[in-house]
Structures are given as structure tokens and as C-alpha cells.
PDB file of C-alpha atoms in Angstrom:
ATOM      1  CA  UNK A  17     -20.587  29.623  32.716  1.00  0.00           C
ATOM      2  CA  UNK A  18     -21.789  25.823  33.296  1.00  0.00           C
ATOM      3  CA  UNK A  19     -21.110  23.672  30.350  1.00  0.00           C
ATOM      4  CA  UNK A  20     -23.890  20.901  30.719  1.00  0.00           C
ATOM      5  CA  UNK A  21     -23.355  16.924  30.253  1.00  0.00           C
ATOM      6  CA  UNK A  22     -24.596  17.162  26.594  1.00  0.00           C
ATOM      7  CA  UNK A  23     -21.953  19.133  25.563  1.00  0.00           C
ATOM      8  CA  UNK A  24     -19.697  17.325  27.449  1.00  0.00           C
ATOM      9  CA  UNK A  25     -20.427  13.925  26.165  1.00  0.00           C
ATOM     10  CA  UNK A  26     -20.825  15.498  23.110  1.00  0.00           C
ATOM     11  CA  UNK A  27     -17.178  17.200  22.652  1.00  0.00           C
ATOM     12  CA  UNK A  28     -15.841  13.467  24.244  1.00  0.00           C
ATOM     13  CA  UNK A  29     -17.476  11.799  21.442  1.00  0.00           C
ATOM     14  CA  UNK A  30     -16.179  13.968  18.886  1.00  0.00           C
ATOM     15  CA  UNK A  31     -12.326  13.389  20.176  1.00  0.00           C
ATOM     16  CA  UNK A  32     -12.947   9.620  20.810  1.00  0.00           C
ATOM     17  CA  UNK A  33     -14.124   9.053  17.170  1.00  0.00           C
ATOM     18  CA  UNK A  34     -11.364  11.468  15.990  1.00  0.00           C
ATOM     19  CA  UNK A  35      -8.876   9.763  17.796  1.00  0.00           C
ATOM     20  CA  UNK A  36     -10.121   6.377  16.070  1.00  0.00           C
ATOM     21  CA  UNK A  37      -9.943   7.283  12.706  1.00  0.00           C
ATOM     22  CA  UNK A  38      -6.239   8.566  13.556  1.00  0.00           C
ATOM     23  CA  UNK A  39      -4.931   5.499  15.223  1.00  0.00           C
ATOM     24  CA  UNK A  40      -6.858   2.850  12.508  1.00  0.00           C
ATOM     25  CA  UNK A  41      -4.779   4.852  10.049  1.00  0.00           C
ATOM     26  CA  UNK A  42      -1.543   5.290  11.651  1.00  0.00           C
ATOM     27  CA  UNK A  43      -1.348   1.437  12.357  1.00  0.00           C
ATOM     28  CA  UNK A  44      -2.734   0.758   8.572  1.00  0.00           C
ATOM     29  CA  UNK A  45       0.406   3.106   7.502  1.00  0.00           C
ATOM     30  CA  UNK A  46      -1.628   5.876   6.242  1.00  0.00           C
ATOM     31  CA  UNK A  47      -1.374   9.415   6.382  1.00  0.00           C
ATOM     32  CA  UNK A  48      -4.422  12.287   6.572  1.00  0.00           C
ATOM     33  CA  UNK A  49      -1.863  14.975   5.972  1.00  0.00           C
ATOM     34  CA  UNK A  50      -0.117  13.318   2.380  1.00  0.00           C
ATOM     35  CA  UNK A  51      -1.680  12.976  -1.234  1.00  0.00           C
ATOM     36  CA  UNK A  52      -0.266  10.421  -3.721  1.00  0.00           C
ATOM     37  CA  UNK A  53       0.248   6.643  -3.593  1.00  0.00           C
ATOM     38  CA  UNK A  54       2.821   4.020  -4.091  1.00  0.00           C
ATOM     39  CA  UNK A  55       3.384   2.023  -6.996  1.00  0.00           C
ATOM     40  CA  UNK A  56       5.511  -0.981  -7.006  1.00  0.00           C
ATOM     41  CA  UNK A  57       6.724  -2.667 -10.027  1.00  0.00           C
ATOM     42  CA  UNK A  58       8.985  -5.540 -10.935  1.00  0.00           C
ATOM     43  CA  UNK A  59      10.263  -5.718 -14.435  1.00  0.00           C
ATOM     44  CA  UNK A  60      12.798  -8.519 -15.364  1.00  0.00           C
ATOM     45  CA  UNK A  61      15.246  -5.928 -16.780  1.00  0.00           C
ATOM     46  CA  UNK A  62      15.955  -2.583 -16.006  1.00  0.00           C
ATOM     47  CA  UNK A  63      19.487  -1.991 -17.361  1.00  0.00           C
ATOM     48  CA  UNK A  64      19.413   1.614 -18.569  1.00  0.00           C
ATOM     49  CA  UNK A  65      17.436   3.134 -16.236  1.00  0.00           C
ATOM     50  CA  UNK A  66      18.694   6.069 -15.128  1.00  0.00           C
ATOM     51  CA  UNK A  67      17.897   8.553 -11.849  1.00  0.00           C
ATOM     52  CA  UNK A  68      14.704  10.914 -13.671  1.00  0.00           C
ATOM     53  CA  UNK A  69      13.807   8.541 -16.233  1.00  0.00           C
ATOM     54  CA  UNK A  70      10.680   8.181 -17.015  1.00  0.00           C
ATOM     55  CA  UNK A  71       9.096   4.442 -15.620  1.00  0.00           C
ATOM     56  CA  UNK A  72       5.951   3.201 -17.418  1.00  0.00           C
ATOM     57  CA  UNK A  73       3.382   0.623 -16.298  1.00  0.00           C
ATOM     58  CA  UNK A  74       0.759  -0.934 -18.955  1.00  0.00           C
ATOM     59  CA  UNK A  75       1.948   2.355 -20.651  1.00  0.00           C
ATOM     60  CA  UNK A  76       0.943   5.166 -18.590  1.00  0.00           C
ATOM     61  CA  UNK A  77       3.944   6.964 -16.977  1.00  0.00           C
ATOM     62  CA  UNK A  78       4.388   6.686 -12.866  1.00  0.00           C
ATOM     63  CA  UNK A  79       7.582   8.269 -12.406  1.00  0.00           C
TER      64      UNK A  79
END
């Protein structure tokens, strides 16, 4: 079976622009695969705070 140059330029296409979108986000630190984000905060005291206690920011709880 022949595969003609459409489908060839078309499949090289599809890994090119795939391969793209995977590099732009690997060197931007991102991740396809993982849900969630990072939230930094800097408070000017955090005596107390414990491993699994709950950290608000503008009162919602992050962690």
C-alpha cells in the first residue's frame, strides 16, 4: 500500500506542531500531564504554623 505525499506532509505537520506545543511548554515550566497551580505567599509572621495547617490568602483557604 502507497501512502501518498498528502498524508505524508500531513502526519509531519501534525508531529511538528505537536512537538511545538510540547517544547514551548517544557521550557515555560509547564506540564500537559498535571492539574493544579502554585501559589506563593509571603506573610510577615508565620510563627505557629504547623505541617497540615490550614494557609489562607484574602481569606479563601490554599493549603
Amino acid at each position: 500500500m502507497k501512502i501518498s505525499n498528502e498524508t505524508k506532509v500531513g502526519a509531519l505537520t501534525a508531529i511538528a506542531i505537536t512537538l511545538l506545543v510540547l517544547g514551548f511548554n517544557f521550557l515555560k515550566g509547564r506540564s500537559l500531564f498535571k492539574t493544579g497551580h502554585f501559589l506563593y505567599a509571603k506573610y510577615p509572621d508565620a510563627k505557629g504554623l504547623m505541617v497540615s495547617n490550614p494557609v489562607y490568602v484574602n481569606g479563601f483557604q490554599i493549603g
